[in-house]
């Protein structure tokens, strides 16, 4: 679990502008975050199972909504 990856996911759920940037240009959206390579790949994958592996368990259920709806 990564606190930084969790913050990224939280931000995608709370900040529509950031979510739009992440969808259009994930590299630009993530450049301000200090993520490990595997965390960045997981977030960019859009795959629920990979994202769940790198975020806080409390947010894992909410990720499904973001991934499925976008």
Short mmCIF file of C-alpha atoms in Angstrom, two decimals, residues 8-65:
data_model
loop_
_atom_site.label_atom_id
_atom_site.label_comp_id
_atom_site.label_asym_id
_atom_site.label_seq_id
_atom_site.Cartn_x
_atom_site.Cartn_y
_atom_site.Cartn_z
CA UNK A 8 -3.60 10.26 -6.30
CA UNK A 9 -6.75 8.13 -6.33
CA UNK A 10 -8.41 10.36 -3.73
CA UNK A 11 -7.63 13.37 -5.87
CA UNK A 12 -9.14 11.77 -8.98
CA UNK A 13 -12.34 11.28 -7.00
CA UNK A 14 -12.43 14.81 -5.57
CA UNK A 15 -10.96 16.99 -8.33
CA UNK A 16 -12.69 16.75 -11.70
CA UNK A 17 -10.01 18.85 -13.40
CA UNK A 18 -7.29 16.51 -12.16
CA UNK A 19 -9.31 13.47 -13.25
CA UNK A 20 -9.67 14.94 -16.74
CA UNK A 21 -5.93 15.63 -16.90
CA UNK A 22 -5.16 12.12 -15.67
CA UNK A 23 -7.40 10.65 -18.38
CA UNK A 24 -5.88 12.81 -21.14
CA UNK A 25 -2.26 12.83 -20.01
CA UNK A 26 -1.46 10.59 -17.04
CA UNK A 27 2.27 11.40 -17.21
CA UNK A 28 1.57 15.10 -16.71
CA UNK A 29 -0.93 14.42 -13.93
CA UNK A 30 1.47 12.19 -12.03
CA UNK A 31 4.68 14.17 -12.42
CA UNK A 32 4.14 16.06 -9.15
CA UNK A 33 3.91 12.78 -7.21
CA UNK A 34 6.85 10.69 -6.04
CA UNK A 35 5.58 7.26 -7.08
CA UNK A 36 7.51 4.04 -7.47
CA UNK A 37 7.51 2.71 -11.02
CA UNK A 38 5.16 -0.17 -10.16
CA UNK A 39 2.71 2.27 -8.52
CA UNK A 40 2.69 4.56 -11.55
CA UNK A 41 2.15 1.60 -13.89
CA UNK A 42 -0.70 0.31 -11.74
CA UNK A 43 -2.47 3.67 -11.70
CA UNK A 44 -2.03 4.15 -15.46
CA UNK A 45 -3.27 0.63 -16.19
CA UNK A 46 -6.84 1.47 -15.21
CA UNK A 47 -7.20 -2.10 -13.95
CA UNK A 48 -9.03 -2.29 -10.66
CA UNK A 49 -7.00 -5.23 -9.34
CA UNK A 50 -3.67 -3.50 -10.01
CA UNK A 51 -4.84 -0.23 -8.48
CA UNK A 52 -6.15 -2.01 -5.38
CA UNK A 53 -2.69 -3.49 -4.86
CA UNK A 54 -1.09 -0.06 -4.43
CA UNK A 55 -3.70 1.92 -2.48
CA UNK A 56 -5.15 1.95 1.02
CA UNK A 57 -7.77 -0.74 1.61
CA UNK A 58 -10.32 1.84 2.75
CA UNK A 59 -10.32 3.37 -0.73
CA UNK A 60 -10.26 0.13 -2.68
CA UNK A 61 -14.05 -0.11 -3.04
CA UNK A 62 -14.32 3.49 -4.24
CA UNK A 63 -11.73 2.86 -6.95
CA UNK A 64 -14.12 0.56 -8.71
CA UNK A 65 -16.49 3.48 -9.27
#
